mmCIF file of C-alpha atoms in Angstrom:
data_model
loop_
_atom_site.group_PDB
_atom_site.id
_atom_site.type_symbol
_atom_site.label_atom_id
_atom_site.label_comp_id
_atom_site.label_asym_id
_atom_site.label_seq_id
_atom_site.Cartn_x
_atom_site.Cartn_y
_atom_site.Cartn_z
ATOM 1 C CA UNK A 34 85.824 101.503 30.472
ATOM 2 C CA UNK A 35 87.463 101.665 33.717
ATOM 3 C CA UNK A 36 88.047 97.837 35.211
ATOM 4 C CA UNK A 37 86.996 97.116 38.540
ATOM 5 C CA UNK A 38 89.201 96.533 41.602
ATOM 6 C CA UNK A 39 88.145 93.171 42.801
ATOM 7 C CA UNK A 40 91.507 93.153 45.185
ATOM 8 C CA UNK A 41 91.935 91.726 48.708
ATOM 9 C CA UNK A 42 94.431 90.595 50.756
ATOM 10 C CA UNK A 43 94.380 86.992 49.447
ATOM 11 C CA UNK A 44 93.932 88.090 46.075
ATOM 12 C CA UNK A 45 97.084 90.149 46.102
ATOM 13 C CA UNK A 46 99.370 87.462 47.478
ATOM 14 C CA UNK A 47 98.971 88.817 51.359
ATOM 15 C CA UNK A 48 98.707 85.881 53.885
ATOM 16 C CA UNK A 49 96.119 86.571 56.092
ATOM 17 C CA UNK A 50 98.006 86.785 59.948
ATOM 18 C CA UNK A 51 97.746 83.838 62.234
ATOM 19 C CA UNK A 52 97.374 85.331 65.406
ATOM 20 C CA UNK A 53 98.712 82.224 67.242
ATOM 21 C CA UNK A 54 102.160 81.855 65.309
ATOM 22 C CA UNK A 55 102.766 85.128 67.019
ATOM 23 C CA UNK A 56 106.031 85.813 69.318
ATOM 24 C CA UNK A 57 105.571 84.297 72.856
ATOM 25 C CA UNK A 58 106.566 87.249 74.625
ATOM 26 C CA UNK A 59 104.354 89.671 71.924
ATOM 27 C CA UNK A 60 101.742 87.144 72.566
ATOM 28 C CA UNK A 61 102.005 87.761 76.886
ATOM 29 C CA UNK A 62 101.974 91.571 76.046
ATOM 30 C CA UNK A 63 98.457 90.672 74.705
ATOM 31 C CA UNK A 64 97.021 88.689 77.052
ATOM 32 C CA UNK A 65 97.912 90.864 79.911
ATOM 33 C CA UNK A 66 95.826 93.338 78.806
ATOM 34 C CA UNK A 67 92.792 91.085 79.107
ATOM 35 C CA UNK A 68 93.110 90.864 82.914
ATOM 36 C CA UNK A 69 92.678 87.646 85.086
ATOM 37 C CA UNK A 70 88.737 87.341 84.767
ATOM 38 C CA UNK A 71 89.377 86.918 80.483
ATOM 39 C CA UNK A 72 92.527 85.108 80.688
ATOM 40 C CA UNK A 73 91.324 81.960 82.943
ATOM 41 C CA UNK A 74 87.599 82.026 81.658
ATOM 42 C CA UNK A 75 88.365 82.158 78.067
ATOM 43 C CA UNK A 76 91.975 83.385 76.679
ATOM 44 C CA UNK A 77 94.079 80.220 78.032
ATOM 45 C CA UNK A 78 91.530 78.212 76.901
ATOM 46 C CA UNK A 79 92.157 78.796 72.924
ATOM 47 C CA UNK A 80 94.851 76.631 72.071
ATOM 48 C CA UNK A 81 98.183 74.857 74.345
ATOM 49 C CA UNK A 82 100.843 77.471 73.558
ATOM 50 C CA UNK A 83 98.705 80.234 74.615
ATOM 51 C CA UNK A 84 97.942 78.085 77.879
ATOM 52 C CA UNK A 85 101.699 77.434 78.755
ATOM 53 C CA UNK A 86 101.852 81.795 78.513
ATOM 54 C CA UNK A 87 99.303 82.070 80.805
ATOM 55 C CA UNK A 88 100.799 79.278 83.333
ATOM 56 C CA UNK A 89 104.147 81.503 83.343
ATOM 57 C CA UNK A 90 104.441 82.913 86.321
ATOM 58 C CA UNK A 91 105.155 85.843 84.930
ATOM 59 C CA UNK A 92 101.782 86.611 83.775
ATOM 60 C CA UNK A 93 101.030 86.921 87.545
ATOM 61 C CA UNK A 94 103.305 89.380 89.252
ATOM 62 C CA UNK A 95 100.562 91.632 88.768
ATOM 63 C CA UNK A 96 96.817 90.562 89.574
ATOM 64 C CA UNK A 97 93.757 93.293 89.358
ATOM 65 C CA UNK A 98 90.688 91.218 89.952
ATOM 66 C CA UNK A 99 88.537 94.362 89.246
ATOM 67 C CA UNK A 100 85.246 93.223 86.997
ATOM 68 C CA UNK A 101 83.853 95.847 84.812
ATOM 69 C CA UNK A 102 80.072 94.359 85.261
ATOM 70 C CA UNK A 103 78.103 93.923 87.914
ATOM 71 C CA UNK A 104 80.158 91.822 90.016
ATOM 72 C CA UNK A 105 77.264 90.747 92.184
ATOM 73 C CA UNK A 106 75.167 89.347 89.274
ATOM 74 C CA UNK A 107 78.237 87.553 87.933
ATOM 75 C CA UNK A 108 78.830 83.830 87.017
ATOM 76 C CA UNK A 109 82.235 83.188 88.179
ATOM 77 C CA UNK A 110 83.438 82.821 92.019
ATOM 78 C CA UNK A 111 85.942 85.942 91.968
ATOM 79 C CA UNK A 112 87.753 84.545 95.168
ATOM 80 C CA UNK A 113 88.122 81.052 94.004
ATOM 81 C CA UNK A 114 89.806 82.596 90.348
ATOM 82 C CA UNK A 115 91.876 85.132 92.462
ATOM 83 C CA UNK A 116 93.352 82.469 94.536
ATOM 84 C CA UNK A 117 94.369 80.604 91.389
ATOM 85 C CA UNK A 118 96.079 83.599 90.490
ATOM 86 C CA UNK A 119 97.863 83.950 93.354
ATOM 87 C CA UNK A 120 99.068 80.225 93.146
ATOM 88 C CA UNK A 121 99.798 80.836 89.130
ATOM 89 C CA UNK A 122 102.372 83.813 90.892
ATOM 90 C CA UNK A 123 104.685 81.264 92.496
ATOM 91 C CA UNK A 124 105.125 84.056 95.269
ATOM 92 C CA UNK A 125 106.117 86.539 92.965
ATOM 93 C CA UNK A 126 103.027 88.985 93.147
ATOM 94 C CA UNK A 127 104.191 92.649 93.671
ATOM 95 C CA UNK A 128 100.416 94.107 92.973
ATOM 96 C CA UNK A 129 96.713 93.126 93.532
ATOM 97 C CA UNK A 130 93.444 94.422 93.936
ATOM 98 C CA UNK A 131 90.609 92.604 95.477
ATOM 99 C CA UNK A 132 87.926 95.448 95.063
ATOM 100 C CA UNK A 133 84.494 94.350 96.502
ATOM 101 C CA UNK A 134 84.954 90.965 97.123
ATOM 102 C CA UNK A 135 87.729 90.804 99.518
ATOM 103 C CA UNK A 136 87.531 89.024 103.242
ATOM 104 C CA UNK A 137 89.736 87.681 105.917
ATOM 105 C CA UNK A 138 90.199 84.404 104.301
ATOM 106 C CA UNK A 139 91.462 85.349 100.813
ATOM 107 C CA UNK A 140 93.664 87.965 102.093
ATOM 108 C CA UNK A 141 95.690 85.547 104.571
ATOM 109 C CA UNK A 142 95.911 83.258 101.242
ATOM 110 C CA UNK A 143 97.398 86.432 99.754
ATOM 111 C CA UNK A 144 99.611 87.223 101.883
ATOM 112 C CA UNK A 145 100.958 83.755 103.140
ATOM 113 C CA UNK A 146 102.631 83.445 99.907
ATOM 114 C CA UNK A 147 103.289 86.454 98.244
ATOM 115 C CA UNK A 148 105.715 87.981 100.624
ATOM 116 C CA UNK A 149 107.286 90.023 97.463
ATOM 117 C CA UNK A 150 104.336 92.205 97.515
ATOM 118 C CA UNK A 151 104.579 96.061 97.181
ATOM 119 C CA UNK A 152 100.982 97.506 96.399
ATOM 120 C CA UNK A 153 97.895 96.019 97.741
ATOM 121 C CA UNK A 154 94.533 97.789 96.747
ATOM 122 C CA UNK A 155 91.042 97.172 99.147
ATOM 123 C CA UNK A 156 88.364 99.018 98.158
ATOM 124 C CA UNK A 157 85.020 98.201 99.708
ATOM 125 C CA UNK A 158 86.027 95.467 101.556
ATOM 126 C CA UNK A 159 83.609 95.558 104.462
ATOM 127 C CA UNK A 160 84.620 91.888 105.238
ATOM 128 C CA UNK A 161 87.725 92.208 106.161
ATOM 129 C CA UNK A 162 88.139 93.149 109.543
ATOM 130 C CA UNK A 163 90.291 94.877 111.394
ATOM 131 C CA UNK A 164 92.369 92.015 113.199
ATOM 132 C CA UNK A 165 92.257 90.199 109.499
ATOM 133 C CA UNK A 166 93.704 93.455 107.731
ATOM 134 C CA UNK A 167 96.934 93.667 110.538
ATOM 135 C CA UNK A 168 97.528 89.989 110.582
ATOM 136 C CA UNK A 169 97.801 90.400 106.475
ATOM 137 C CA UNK A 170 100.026 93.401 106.493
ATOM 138 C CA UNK A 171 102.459 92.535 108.969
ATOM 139 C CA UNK A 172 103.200 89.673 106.724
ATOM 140 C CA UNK A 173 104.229 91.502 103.785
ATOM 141 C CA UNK A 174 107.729 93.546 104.422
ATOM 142 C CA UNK A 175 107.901 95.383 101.487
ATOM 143 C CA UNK A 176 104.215 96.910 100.904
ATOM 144 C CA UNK A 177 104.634 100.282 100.556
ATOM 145 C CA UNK A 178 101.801 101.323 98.517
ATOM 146 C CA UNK A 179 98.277 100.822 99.990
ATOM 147 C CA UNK A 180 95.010 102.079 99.496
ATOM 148 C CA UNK A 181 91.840 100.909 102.079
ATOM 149 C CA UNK A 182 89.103 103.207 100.832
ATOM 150 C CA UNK A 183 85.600 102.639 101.682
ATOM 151 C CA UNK A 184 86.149 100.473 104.411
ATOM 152 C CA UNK A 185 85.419 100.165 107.905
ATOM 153 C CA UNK A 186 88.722 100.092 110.137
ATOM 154 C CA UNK A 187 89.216 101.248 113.395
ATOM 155 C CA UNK A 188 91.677 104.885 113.723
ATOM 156 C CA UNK A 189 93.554 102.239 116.087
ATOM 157 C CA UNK A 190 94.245 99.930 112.991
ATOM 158 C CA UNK A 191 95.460 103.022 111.096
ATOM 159 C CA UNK A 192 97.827 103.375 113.744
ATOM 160 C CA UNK A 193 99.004 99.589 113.983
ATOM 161 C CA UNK A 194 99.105 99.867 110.220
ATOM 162 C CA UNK A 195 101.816 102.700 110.734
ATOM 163 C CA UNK A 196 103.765 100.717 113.696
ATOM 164 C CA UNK A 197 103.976 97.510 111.722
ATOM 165 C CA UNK A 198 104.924 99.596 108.062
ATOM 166 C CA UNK A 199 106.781 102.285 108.760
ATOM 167 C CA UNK A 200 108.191 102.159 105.368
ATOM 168 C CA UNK A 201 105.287 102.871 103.841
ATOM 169 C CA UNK A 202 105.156 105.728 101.203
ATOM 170 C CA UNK A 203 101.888 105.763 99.246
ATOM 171 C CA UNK A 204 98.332 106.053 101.198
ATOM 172 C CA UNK A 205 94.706 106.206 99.755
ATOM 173 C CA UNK A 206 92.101 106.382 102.336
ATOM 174 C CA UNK A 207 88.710 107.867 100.640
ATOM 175 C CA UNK A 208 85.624 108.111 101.452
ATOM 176 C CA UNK A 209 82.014 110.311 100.923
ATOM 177 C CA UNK A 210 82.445 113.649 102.395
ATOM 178 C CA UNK A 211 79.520 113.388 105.694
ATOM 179 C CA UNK A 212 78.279 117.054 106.158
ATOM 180 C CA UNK A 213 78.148 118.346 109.524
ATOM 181 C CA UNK A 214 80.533 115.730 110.609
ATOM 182 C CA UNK A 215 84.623 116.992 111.728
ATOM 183 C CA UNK A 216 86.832 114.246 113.126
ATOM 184 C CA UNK A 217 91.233 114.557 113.290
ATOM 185 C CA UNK A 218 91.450 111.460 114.992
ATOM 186 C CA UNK A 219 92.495 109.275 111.366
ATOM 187 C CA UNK A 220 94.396 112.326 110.052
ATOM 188 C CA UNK A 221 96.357 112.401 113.495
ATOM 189 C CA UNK A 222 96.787 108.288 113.562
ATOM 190 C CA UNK A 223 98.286 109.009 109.800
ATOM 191 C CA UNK A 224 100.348 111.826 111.311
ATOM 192 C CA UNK A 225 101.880 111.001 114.555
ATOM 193 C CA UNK A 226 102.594 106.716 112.955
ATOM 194 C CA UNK A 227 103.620 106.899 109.463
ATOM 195 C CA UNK A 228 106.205 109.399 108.693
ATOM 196 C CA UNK A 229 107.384 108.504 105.543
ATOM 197 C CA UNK A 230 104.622 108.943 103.553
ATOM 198 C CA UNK A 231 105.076 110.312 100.197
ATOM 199 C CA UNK A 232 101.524 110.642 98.852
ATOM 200 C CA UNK A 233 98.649 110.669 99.871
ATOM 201 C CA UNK A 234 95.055 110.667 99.462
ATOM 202 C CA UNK A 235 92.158 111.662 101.760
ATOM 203 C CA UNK A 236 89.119 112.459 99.664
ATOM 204 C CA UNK A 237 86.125 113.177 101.421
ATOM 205 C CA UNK A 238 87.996 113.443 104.662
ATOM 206 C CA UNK A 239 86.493 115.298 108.046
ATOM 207 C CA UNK A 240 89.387 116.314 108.834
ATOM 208 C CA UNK A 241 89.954 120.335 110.076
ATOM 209 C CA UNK A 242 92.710 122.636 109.947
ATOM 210 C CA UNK A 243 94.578 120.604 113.010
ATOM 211 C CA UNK A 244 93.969 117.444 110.930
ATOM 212 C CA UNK A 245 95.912 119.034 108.249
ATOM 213 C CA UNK A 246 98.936 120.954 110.093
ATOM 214 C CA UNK A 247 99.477 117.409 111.923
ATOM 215 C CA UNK A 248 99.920 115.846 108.685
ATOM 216 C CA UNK A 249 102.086 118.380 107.453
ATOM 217 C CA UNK A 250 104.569 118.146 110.465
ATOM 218 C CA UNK A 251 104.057 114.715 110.595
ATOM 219 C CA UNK A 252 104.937 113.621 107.342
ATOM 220 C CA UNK A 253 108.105 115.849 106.367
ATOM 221 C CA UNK A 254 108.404 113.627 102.932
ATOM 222 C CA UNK A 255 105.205 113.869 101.745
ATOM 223 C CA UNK A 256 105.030 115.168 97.924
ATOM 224 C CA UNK A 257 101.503 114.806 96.792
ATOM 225 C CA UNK A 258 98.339 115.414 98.818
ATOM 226 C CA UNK A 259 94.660 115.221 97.773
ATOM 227 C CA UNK A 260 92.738 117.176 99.581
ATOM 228 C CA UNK A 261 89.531 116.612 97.283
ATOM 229 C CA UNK A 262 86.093 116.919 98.864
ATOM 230 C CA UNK A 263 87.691 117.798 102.527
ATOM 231 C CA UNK A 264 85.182 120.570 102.776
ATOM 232 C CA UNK A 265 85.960 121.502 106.620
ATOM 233 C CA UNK A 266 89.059 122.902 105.743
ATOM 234 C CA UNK A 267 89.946 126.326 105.597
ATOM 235 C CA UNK A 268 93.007 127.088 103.363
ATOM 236 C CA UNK A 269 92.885 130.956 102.811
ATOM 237 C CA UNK A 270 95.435 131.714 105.262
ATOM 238 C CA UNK A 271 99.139 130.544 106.434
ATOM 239 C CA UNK A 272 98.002 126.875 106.298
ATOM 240 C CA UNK A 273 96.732 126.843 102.694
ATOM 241 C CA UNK A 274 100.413 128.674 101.662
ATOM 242 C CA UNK A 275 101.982 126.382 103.951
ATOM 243 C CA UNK A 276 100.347 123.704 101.575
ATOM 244 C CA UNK A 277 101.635 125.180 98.431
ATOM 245 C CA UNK A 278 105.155 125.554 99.734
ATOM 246 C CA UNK A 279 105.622 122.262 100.558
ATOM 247 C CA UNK A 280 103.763 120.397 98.372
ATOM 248 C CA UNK A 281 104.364 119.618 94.692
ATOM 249 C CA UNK A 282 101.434 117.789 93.513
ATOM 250 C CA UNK A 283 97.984 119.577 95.864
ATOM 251 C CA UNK A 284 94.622 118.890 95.112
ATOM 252 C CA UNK A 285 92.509 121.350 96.967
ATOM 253 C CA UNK A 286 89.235 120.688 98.593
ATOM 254 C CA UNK A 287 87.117 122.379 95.269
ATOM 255 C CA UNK A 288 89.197 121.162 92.435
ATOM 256 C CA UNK A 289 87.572 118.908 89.844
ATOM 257 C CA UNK A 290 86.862 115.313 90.364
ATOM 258 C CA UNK A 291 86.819 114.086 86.899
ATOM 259 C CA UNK A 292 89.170 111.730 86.872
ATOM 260 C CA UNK A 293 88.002 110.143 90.478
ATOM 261 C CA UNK A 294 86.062 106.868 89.644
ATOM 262 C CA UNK A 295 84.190 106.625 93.006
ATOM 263 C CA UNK A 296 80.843 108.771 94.021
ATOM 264 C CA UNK A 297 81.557 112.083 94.834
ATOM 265 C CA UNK A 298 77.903 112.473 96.567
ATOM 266 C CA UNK A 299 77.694 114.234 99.724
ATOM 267 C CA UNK A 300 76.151 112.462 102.446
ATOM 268 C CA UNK A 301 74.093 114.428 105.162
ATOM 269 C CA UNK A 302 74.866 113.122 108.478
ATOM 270 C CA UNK A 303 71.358 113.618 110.469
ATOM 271 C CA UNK A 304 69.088 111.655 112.984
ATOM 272 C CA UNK A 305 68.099 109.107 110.248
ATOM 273 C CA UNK A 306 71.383 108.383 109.548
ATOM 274 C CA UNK A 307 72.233 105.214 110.995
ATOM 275 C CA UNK A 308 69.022 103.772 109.073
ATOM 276 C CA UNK A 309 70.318 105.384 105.950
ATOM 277 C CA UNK A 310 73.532 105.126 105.741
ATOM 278 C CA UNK A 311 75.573 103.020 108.401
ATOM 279 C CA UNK A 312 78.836 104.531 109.417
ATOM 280 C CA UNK A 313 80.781 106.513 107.489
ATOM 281 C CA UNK A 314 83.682 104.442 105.395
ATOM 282 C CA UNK A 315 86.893 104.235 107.342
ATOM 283 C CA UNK A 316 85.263 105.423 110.729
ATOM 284 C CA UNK A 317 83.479 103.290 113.950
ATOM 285 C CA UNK A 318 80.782 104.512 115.460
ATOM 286 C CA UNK A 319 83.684 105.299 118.538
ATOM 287 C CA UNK A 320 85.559 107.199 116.039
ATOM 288 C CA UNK A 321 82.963 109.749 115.495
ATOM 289 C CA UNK A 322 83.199 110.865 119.477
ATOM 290 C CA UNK A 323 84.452 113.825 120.583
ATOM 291 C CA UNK A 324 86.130 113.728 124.059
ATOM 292 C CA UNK A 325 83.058 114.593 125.705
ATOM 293 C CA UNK A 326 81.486 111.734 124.169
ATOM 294 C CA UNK A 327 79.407 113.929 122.117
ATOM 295 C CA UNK A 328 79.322 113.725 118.212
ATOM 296 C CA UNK A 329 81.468 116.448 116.028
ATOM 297 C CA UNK A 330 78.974 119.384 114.837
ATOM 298 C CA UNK A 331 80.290 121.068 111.334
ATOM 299 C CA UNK A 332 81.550 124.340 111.613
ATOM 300 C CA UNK A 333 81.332 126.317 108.970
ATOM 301 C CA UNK A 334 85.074 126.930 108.799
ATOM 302 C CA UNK A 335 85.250 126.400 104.854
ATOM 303 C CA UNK A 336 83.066 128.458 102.170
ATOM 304 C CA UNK A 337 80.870 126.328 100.638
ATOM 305 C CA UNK A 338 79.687 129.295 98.371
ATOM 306 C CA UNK A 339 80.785 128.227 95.276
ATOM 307 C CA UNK A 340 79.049 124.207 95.694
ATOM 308 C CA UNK A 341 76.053 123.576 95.355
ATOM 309 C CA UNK A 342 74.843 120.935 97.381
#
C-alpha cells in the first residue's frame, strides 16, 4: 500500500518567510508599488521598520495620487494625504499626479517646495484656474513633461505656459472630439510658443490642416505625435506624407484607442449644448470664436466613412 504524503513546508524543515525580516531596500521596492493612498492608510501602519521606509524620503520622489475607486464616494481627504506626501519628499519630488482632485491651493503647496520637479500630470482639474496653473509652473524650472487634459484653460495660458517653459519637451492636451466644431487657435498657441517639444498629444483635437502644418513648422524637434480622434483633419495628401517623414512615432486620426484610458465618445456640439455639456475641455467659450465672432462650422474635410458615429 502506497503511504500518504502528509508533507508541508513546516513538516519538511522549511521556515515559513517572515515578510518583515525582509531587506530594507527589497522591502521599499514593495511598498512602492502600493501607491500613496495604501502606504499612509494602511502599509506604514504594520509595524516601525516598515514606517521608518515609508518616512524615507525616498519613497516620495515620485507621488501618483490616482484612486482606482470612486474617488468621490471615498473616505479619505485626497488633498490633505497628497500634501503629506509632498512634505514626506523633502523637496525632492520629480513626478505627481493630482487627477480629479486638484485646485489652486494644493498646487501652490506643490510647487512651493518641490522645485526639483520634472513631470506634473492634471487631468480634470476644473479647479484650478488659469492664473493658479501659471503662478505654479513658473515656479518649477525644470518641468518638462506636462499633461493638462480635460481642463478648462484659456489658448492665452497655453501660450504663457510656452513663454515661461520653453524647455519643455513632452505635452498631453486631450480632450472629447466636439463634432461640427474646428478651432487652430490652441494648436497655433502650441506652435508659434513652445518649440522644443518632443511629443505630443492632442486627442480629440479641432484642430484642421493649418492647425497641423503650424505644428509641424513650429516644433522642428518633435518625434511623436498623436493625432487620435482629430477627425477634421485631412491627411491623404502632402501634409499626411509630410507627417510620416518627419515623424517617428504617428498616431493617425482612425487608429485604435485601446490603450487610451479616457472616453473616446464623440460629443455633438448643437443648440442644447451649453445645457448638456459645458465647454469643451481645454477651450473658453472665447476660444470657440472665429474672427467674425461667429462659431467654427465642421467641414467635412476628413472621411468619416469608415466610423460610425
Amino acid at each position: 500500500m502506497a503511504m500518504e504524503s502528509n508533507s508541508s513546508p513546516n513538516s519538511l524543515g522549511e521556515e515559513a518567510r517572515n515578510w518583515l525580516e525582509l531587506p530594507a531596500d527589497v522591502t521599499s521596492m514593495i511598498l512602492l508599488k502600493l501607491g500613496p493612498v495604501d502606504i499612509l492608510t494602511n502599509a506604514q501602519d504594520v509595524c516601525s521598520s516598515w514606517r521608518k521606509i515609508c518616512e524615507d524620503p525616498l519613497m516620495w520622489r515620485v507621488v501618483d495620487m490616482r484612486y482606482s475607486g470612486d474617488w468621490w464616494d471615498m473616505d479619505y481627504d485626497l488633498e490633505e494625504m497628497c500634501r503629506q506626501a509632498v512634505d514626506r519628499s523633502c523637496g525632492q519630488l520629480i513626478y505627481i499626479n493630482i487627477e480629479h482632485f486638484g485646485t489652486d491651493d494644493l498646487l501652490q503647496y506643490i510647487t512651493q517646495s518641490s522645485n526639483q520637479l520634472r513631470k506634473l500630470r492634471l487631468v480634470y482639474c476644473n479647479r484650478i484656474s488659469d492664473e493658479g496653473f501659471i503662478k505654479a509652473v513658473s515656479k518649477l524650472p525644470l518641468l518638462e513633461d506636462l499633461e493638462i487634459s480635460f481642463g478648462s484653460f484659456d489658448v492665452e495660458t497655453l501660450e504663457t505656459l510656452g513663454h515661461c517653459r520653453p524647455l519643455l519637451k513632452s505635452l498631453k492636451l486631450n480632450r472629447q472630439f466636439y463634432r461640427r466644431v474646428e478651432c487652430d487657435k490652441g494648436a497655433l498657441a502650441i506652435a508659434e510658443n513652445m518649440p522644443n517639444l518632443r511629443h505630443l498629444q492632442i486627442f480629440g483635437n479641432s484642430l484642421t490642416n493649418r492647425g497641423l502644418e503650424a505644428i509641424l513648422d513650429g516644433c522642428p524637434d518633435l518625434e511623436s505625435l498623436d493625432l487620435r480622434q482629430c477627425f477634421n483633419l485631412n491627411l491623404a495628401g502632402q501634409l499626411g506624407a509630410k507627417c510620416s517623414e518627419k515623424i517617428k512615432n504617428l498616431r493617425l486620426p482612425h487608429d485604435p484607442t485601446d490603450d487610451y484610458e479616457f472616453s473616446t465618445e464623440i460629443v455633438e456640439y448643437g443648440d442644447d449644448y451649453e445645457e448638456d455639456y459645458g465647454y469643451p475641455f481645454g477651450l473658453s467659450d472665447t476660444d470657440l470664436l472665429t474672427d467674425d465672432d461667429d462659431y467654427y462650422e465642421f467641414s467635412g474635410g476628413s472621411d468619416f466613412s469608415d466610423y460610425t458615429w
